[in-house]
Tab-separated table of C-alpha atoms and ligand atoms in Angstrom:
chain	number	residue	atom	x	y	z
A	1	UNK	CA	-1.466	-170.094	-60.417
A	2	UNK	CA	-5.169	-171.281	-61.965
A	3	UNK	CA	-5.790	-170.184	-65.244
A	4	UNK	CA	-8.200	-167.396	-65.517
A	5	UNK	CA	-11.688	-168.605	-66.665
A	6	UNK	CA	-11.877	-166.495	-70.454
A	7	UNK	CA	-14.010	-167.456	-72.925
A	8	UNK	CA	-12.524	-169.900	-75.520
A	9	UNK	CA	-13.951	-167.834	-78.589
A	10	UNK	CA	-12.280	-164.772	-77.125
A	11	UNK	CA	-9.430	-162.874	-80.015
A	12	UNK	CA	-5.943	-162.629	-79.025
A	13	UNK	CA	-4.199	-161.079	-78.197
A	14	UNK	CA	-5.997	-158.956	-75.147
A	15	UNK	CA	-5.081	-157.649	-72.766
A	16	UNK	CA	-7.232	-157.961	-70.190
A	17	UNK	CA	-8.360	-156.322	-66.853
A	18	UNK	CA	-8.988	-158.812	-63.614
A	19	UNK	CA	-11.701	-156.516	-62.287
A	20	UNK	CA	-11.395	-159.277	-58.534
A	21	UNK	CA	-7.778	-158.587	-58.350
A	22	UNK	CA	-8.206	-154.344	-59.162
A	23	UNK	CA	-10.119	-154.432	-56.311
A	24	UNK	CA	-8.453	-156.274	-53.831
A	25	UNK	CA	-5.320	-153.831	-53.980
A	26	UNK	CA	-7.447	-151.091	-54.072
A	27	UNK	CA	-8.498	-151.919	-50.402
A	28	UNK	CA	-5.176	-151.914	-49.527
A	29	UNK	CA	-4.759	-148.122	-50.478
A	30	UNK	CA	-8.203	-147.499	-48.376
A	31	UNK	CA	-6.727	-149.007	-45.505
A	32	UNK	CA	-3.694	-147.180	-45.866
A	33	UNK	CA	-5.455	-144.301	-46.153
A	34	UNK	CA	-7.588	-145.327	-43.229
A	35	UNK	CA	-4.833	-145.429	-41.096
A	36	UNK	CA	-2.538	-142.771	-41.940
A	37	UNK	CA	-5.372	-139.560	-43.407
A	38	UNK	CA	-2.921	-139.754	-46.708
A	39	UNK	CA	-4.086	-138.925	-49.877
A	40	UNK	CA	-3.270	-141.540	-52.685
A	41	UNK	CA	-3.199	-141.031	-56.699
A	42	UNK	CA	-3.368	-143.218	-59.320
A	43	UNK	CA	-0.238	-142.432	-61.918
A	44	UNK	CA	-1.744	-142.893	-64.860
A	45	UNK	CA	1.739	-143.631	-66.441
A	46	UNK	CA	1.456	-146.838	-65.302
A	47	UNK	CA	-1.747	-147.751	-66.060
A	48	UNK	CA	-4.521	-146.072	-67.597
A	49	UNK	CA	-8.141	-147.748	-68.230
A	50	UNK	CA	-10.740	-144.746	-68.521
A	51	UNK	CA	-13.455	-147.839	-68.478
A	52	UNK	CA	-12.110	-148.921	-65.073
A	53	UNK	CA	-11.744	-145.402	-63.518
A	54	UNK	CA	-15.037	-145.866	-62.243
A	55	UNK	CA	-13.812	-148.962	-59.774
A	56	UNK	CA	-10.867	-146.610	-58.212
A	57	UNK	CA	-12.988	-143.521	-57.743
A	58	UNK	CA	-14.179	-144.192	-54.451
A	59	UNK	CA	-10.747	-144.928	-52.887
A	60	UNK	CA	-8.266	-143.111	-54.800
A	61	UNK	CA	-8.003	-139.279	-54.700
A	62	UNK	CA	-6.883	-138.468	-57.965
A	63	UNK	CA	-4.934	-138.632	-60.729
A	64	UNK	CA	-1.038	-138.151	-61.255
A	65	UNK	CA	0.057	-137.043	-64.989
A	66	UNK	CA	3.535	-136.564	-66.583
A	67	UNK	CA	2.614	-133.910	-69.305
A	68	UNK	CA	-0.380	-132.739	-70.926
A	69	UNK	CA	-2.466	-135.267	-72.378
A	70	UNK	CA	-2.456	-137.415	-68.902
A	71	UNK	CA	-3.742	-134.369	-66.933
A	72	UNK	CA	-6.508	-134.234	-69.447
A	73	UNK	CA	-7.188	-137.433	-69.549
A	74	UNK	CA	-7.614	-137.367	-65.594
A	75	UNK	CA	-9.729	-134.426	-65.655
A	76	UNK	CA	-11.965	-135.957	-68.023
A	77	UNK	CA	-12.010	-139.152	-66.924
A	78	UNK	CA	-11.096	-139.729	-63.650
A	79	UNK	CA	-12.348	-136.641	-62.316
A	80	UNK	CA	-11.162	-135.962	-58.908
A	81	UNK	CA	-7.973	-133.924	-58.006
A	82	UNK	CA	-5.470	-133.770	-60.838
A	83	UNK	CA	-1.597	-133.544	-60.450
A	84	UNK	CA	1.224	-132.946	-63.195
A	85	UNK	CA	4.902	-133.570	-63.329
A	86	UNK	CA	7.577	-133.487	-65.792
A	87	UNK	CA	11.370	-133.112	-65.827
A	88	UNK	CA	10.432	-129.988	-68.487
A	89	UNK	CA	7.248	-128.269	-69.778
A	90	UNK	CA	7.156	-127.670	-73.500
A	91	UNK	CA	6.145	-124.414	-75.557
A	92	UNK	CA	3.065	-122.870	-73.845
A	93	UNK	CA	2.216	-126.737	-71.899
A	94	UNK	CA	1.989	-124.732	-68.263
A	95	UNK	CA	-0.263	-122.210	-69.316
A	96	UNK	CA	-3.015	-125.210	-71.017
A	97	UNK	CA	-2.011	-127.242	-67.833
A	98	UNK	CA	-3.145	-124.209	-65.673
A	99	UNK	CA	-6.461	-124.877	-67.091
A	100	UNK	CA	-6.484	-128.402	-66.506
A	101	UNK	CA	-4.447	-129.640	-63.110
A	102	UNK	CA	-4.956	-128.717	-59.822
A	103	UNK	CA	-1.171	-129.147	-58.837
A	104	UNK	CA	1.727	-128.409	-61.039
A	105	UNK	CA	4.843	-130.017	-59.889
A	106	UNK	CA	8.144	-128.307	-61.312
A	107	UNK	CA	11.270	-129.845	-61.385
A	108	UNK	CA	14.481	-127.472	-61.078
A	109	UNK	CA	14.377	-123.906	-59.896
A	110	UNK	CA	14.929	-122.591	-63.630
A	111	UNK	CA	11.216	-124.292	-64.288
A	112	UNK	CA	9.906	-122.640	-61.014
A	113	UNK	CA	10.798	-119.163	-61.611
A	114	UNK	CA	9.582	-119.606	-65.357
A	115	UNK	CA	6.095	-121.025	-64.335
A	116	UNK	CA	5.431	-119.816	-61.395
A	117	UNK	CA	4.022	-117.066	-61.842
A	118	UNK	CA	0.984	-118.428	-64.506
A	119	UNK	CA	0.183	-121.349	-62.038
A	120	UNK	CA	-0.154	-118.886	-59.655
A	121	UNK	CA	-2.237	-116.674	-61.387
A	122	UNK	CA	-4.812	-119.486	-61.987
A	123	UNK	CA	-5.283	-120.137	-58.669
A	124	UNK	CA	-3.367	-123.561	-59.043
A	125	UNK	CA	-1.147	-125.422	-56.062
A	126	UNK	CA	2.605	-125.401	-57.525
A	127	UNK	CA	5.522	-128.011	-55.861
A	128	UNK	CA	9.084	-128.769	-56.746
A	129	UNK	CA	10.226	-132.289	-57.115
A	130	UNK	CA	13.619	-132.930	-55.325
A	131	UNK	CA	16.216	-135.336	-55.400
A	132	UNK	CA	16.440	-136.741	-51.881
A	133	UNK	CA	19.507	-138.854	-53.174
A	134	UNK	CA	17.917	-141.655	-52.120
A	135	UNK	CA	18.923	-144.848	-54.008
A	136	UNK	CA	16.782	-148.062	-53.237
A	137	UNK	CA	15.393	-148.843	-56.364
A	138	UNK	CA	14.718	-152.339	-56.861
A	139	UNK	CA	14.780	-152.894	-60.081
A	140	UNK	CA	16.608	-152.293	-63.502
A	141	UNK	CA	19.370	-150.308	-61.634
A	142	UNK	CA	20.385	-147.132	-62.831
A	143	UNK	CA	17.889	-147.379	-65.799
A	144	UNK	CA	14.906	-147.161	-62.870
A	145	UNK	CA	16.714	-145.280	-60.437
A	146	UNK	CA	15.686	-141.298	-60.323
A	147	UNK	CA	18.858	-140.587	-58.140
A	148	UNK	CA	21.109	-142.217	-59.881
A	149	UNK	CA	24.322	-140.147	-60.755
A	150	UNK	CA	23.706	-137.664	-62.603
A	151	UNK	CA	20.273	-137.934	-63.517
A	152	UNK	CA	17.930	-135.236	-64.302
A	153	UNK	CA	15.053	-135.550	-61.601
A	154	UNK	CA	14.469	-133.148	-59.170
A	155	UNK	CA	16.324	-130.648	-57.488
A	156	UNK	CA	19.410	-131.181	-55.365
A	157	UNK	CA	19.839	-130.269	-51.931
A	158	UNK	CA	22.661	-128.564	-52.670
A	159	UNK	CA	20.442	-126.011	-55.849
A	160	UNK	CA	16.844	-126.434	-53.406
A	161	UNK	CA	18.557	-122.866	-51.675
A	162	UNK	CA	17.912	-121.119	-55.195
A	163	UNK	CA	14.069	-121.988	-54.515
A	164	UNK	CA	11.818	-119.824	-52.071
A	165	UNK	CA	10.321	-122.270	-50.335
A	166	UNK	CA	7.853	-119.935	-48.685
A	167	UNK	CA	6.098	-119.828	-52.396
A	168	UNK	CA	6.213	-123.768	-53.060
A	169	UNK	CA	3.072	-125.688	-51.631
A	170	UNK	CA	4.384	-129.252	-52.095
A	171	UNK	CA	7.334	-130.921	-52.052
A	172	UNK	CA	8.009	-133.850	-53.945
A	173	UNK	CA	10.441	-136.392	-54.031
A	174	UNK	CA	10.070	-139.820	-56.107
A	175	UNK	CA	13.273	-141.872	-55.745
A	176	UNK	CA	11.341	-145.865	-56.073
A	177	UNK	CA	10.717	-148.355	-58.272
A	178	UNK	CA	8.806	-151.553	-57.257
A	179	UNK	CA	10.132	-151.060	-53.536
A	180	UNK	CA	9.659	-153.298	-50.146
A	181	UNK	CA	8.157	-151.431	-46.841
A	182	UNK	CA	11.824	-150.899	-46.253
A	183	UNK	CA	12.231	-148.601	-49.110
A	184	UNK	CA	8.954	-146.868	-48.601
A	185	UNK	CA	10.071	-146.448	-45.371
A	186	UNK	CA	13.636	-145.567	-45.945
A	187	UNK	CA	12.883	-143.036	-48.161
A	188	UNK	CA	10.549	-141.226	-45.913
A	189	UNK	CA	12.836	-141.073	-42.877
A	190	UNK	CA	15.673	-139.860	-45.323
A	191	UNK	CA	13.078	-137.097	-46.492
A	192	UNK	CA	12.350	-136.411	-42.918
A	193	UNK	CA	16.104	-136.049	-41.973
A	194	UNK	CA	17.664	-133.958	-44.747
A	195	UNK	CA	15.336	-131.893	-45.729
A	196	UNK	CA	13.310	-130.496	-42.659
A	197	UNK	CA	13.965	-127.042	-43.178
A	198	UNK	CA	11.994	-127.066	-46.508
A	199	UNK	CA	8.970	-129.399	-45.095
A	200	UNK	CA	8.592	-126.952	-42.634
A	201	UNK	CA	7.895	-124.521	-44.944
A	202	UNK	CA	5.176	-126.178	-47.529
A	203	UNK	CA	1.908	-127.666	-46.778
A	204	UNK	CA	2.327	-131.178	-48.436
A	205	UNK	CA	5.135	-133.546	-49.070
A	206	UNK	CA	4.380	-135.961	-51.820
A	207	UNK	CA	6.502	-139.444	-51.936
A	208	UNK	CA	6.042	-140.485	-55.140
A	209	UNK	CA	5.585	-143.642	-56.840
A	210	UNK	CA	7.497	-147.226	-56.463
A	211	UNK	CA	5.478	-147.909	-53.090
A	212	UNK	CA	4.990	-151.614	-54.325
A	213	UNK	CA	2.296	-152.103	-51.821
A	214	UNK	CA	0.597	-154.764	-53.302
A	215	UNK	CA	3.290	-156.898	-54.213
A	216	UNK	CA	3.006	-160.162	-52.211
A	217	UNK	CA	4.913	-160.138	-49.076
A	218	UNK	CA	5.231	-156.393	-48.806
A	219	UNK	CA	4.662	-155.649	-45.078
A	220	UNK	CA	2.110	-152.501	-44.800
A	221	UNK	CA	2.540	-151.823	-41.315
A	222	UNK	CA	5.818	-150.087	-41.423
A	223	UNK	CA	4.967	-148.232	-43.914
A	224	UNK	CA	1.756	-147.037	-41.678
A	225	UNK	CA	3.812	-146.240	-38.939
A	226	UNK	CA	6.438	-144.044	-40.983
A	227	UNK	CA	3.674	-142.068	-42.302
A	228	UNK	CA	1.909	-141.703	-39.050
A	229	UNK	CA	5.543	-140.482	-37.137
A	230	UNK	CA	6.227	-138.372	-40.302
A	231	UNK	CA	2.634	-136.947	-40.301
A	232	UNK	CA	2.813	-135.950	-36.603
A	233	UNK	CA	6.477	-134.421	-36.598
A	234	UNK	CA	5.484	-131.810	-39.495
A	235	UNK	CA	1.630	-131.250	-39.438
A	236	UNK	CA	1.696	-131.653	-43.095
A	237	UNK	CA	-0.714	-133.309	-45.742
A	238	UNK	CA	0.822	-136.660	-47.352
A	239	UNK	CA	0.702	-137.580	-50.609
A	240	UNK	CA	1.752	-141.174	-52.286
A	241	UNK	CA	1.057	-141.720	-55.890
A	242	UNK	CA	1.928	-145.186	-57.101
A	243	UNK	CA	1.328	-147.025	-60.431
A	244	UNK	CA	2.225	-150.173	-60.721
A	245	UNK	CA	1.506	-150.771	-56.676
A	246	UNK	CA	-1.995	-150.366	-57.502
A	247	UNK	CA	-2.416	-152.746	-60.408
A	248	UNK	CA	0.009	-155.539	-59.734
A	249	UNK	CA	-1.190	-158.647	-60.762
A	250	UNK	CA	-4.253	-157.202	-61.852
A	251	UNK	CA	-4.367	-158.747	-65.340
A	252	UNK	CA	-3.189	-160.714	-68.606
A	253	UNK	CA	-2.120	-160.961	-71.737
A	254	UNK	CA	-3.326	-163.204	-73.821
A	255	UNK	CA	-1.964	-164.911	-76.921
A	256	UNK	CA	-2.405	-167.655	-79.094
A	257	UNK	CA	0.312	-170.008	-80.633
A	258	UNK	CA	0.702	-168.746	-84.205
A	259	UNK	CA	3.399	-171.738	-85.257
A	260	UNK	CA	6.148	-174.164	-84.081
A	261	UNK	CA	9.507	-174.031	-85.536
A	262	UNK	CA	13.029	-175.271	-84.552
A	263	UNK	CA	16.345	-174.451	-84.896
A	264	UNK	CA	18.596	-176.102	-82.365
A	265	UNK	CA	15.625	-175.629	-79.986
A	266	UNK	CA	11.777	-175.609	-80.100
A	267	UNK	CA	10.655	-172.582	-80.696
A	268	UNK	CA	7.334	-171.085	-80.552
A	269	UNK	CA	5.630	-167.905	-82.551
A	270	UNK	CA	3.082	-165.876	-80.892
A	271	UNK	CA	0.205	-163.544	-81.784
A	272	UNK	CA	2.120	-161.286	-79.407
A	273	UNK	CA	5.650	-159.724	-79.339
A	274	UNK	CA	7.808	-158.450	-76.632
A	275	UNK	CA	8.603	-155.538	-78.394
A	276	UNK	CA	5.010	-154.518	-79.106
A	277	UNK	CA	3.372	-155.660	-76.660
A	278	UNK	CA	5.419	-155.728	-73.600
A	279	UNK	CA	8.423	-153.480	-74.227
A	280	UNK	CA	9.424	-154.026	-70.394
A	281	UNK	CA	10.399	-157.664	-70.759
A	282	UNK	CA	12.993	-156.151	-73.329
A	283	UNK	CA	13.885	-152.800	-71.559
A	284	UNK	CA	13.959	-154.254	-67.968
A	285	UNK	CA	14.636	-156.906	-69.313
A	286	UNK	CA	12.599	-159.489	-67.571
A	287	UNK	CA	10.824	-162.848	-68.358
A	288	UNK	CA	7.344	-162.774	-67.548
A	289	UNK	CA	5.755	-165.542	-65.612
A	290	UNK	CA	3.188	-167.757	-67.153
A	291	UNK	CA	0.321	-169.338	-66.027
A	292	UNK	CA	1.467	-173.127	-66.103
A	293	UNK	CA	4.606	-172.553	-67.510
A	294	UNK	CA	7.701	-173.495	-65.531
A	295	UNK	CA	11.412	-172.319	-65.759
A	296	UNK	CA	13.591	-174.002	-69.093
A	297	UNK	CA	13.766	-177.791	-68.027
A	298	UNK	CA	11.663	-177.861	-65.196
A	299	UNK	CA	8.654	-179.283	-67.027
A	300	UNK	CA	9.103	-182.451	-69.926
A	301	UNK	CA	8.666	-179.558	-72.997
A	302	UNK	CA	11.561	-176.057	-73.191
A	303	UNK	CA	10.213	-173.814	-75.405
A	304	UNK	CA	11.657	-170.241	-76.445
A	305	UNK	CA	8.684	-168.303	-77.282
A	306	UNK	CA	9.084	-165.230	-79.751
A	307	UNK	CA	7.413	-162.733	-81.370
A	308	UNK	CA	5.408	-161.806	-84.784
A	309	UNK	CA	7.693	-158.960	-85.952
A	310	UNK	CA	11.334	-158.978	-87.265
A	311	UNK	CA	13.222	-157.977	-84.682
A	312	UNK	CA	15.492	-160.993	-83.931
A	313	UNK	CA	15.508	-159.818	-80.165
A	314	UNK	CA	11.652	-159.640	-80.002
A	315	UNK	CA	11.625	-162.734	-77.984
A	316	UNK	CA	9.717	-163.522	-74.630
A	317	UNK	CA	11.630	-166.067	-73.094
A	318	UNK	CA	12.070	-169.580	-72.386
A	319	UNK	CA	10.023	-171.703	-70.862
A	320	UNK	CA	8.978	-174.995	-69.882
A	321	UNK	CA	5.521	-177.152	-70.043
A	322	UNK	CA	4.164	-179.979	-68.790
A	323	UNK	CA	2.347	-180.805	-72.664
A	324	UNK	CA	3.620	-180.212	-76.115
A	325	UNK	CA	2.379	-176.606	-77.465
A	326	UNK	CA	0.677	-176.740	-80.514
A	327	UNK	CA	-0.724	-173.980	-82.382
A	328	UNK	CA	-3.611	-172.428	-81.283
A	329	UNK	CA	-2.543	-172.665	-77.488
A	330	UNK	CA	-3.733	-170.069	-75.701
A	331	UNK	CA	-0.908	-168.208	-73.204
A	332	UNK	CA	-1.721	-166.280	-70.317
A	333	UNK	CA	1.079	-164.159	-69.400
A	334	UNK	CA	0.289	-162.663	-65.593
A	335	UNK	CA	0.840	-159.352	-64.355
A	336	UNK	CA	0.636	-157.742	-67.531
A	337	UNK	CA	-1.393	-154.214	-66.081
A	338	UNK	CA	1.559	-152.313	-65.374
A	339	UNK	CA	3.249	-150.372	-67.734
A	340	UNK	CA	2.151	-152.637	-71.037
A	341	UNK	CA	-0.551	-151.009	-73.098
A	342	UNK	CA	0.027	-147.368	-71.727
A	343	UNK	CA	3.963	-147.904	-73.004
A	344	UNK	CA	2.524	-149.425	-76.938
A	345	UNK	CA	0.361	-146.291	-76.897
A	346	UNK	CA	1.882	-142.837	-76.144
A	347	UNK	CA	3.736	-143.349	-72.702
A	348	UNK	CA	3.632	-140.516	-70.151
A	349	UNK	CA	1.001	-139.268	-72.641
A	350	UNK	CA	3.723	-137.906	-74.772
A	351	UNK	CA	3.183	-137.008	-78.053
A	352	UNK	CA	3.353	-139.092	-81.088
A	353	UNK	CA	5.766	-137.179	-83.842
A	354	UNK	CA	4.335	-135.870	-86.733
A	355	UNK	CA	4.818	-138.106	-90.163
A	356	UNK	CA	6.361	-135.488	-92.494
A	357	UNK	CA	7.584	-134.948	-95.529
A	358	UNK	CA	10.330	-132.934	-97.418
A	359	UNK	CA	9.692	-132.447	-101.067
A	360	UNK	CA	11.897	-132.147	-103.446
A	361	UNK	CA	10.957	-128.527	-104.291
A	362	UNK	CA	11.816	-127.525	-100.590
A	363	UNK	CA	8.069	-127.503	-99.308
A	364	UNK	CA	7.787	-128.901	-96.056
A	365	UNK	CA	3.958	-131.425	-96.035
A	366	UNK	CA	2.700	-132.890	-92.673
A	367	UNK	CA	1.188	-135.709	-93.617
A	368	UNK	CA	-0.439	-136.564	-90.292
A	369	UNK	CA	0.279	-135.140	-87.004
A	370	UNK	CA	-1.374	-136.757	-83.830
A	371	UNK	CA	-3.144	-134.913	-80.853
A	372	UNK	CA	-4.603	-136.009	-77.546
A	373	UNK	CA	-7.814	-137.624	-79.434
A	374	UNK	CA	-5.435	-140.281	-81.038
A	375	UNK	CA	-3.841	-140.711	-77.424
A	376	UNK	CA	-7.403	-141.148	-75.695
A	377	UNK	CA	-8.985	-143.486	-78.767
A	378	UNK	CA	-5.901	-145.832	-78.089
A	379	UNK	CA	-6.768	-146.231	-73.989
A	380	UNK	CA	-10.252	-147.744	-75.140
B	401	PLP	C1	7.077	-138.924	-60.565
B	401	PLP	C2	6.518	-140.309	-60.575
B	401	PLP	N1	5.448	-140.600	-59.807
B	401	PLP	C3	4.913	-141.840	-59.787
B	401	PLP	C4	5.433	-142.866	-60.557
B	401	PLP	C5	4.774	-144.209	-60.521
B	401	PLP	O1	5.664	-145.196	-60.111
B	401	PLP	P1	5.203	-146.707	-59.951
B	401	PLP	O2	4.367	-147.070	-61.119
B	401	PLP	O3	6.480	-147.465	-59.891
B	401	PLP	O4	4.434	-146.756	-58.670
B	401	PLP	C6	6.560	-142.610	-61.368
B	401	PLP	C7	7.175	-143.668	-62.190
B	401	PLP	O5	8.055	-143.503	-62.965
B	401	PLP	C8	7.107	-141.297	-61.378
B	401	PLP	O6	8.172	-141.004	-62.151
């Protein structure tokens, strides 16, 4: 893989957007979307650049939020159709969100029957997010796998008889993470098969996220073809709304070589941290590729690179290079779009907790408490 041309003076660590790469997947959603008449959202869980919005606008219908601050953020930046889903809505969240979304997406029938009635009332599109109990997640395991036993996503088939379907506009059902055509496709004919009786009664089935459609070597042509069958054998709209798909290998990090050390091995500290910077490589965990770098061994110099902060697990990996690092190398870590600087910010556009304290006299101070400007500033 070339190393990006950056400029030498730039600061580290960045990271940083490759505007070629954006748009080359992006023409992969238009020709899905060509193809098929699907719609496609961005989920800005994944990925969230308000200065890049801009790029995606023309192809890309939307926005996909998991709470509040997302659907804002997508109103007011994105500005195109606006969707929101989360497992549970807090205190008085559905009635702001009815100001803000376009579709709210509920997730059992107890958050149905409580919202319902307010989305309603706005004029806003409401679904229900199922759990096909479809397990083809690709990575992680059961830490990345919605149907995994037990887990809180979505309505069974067995409870989606408590919902009146008649009422529910969308159906959705997210059950991927980074998956082939095979689990795109898989999931869609599983959809198809066991739950027919409620497709036939909304006007949109939404598959998710975890379409990994621009990962090298996934085949878009089955995928075309499920959605076309699918499309024709209910006469409904189609919705897919990845992430990650659309900004895979879209961008870097890059850090600089703060200091060598050794103890038993080389070791190298970076401007950067795993547990900062790229919390996946610890929560996956995976070892990011990069550019130049080879696997322990494989080139004359192993190095285990780690982090600026204490954690003793805040390391990146190890890894091999053709030269001797010295401090000041720059490292270009690839693929470092998806789910990095949205997850060191406020991910899902959650809420940071207030910073509190109690006194000693019993009173109760808030020293700060954090809204949706702090999560906005942060995005850039
Ligand atoms: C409901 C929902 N939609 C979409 C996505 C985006 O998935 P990805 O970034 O893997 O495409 C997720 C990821 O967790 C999700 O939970």
């Amino acid at each position: 893989m070339p190393a990006p041309n950056l400029p030498a003076t730039m600061h580290t660590p960045a990271y940083v957007l490759d505007e070629a790469s954006l748009k080359r997947n992006l023409e992969t959603a238009a020709r899905l979307k060509r193809e098929t008449g699907i719609k496609v959202l961005l989920a800005t869980k994944a990925w969230a650049m308000p200065a890049a919005f801009p790029l995606m606008r023309e192809t890309i219908d939307g926005t996909t939020a998991s709470g509040e601050y997302e659907a804002r953020l997508g109103r007011e930046e994105f500005g195109k159709e606006v969707h929101v889903y989360a497992p549970a809505y807090g205190p008085g969240e559905v009635e702001r969100l009815a100001g803000i979304a376009d579709h709210i997406y509920f997730n059992s029938p107890g958050q149905l029957a409580k919202y319902i009635g307010t989305a309603k009332a706005a004029g806003r599109k409401v679904g229900v997010r199922v759990n096909p109990g479809y397990s083809m997640a690709t990575l992680g395991g059961a830490l990345y796998d919605p149907c995994a036993a037990g887990s809180r996503f979505g309505t069974t088939k067995q409870e989606c008889a408590r919902i009146a379907w008649g009422e529910v506009d969308i159906l959705h059902a997210h059950a991927l993470c980074e998956a082939r055509e095979e689990g795109s496709t898989g999931l869609i004919q599983h959809v198809a098969e066991n739950f027919a009786d409620e497709i036939r009664q909304v006007k949109a089935v939404n598959f998710g996220g975890g379409h990994f459609i621009n990962r090298p070597g996934y085949n878009l042509e089955p995928l075309i073809m499920a959605l076309q069958e699918f499309k024709r054998a209910f006469d409904v709209e189609v919705i897919l709304e990845p992430g990650a798909g659309l900004v895979v290998n879209a961008g870097w990090l890059v850090a600089t070589v703060l200091d060598l050390h050794w103890n038993e091995k080389d070791i190298a500290i970076l401007d950067t941290s795993a547990s900062t910077h790229m919390p996946d490589v610890l929560e996956v965990p995976y070892t990011p590729v990069i550019v130049g770098a080879k696997k322990p061994g494989e080139l004359a110099h192993t190095y285990v690179l780690g982090g600026k902060t204490c954690m003793t697990g805040d390391v990146i990996g190890e890894y091999s290079f053709a030269e001797r690092l010295k401090v000041g190398d720059r490292l270009i870590f690839t693929d470092m779009m998806q789910y990095s600087f949205v997850k060191n910010t406020t991910f899902n556009g959650t809420p940071l907790p207030d910073l509190s304290i109690l006194r000693e006299n019993g009173t109760y101070e808030v020293i700060r408490s954090y809204g949706y400007e702090e999560f906005r500033r942060r995005l850039g």
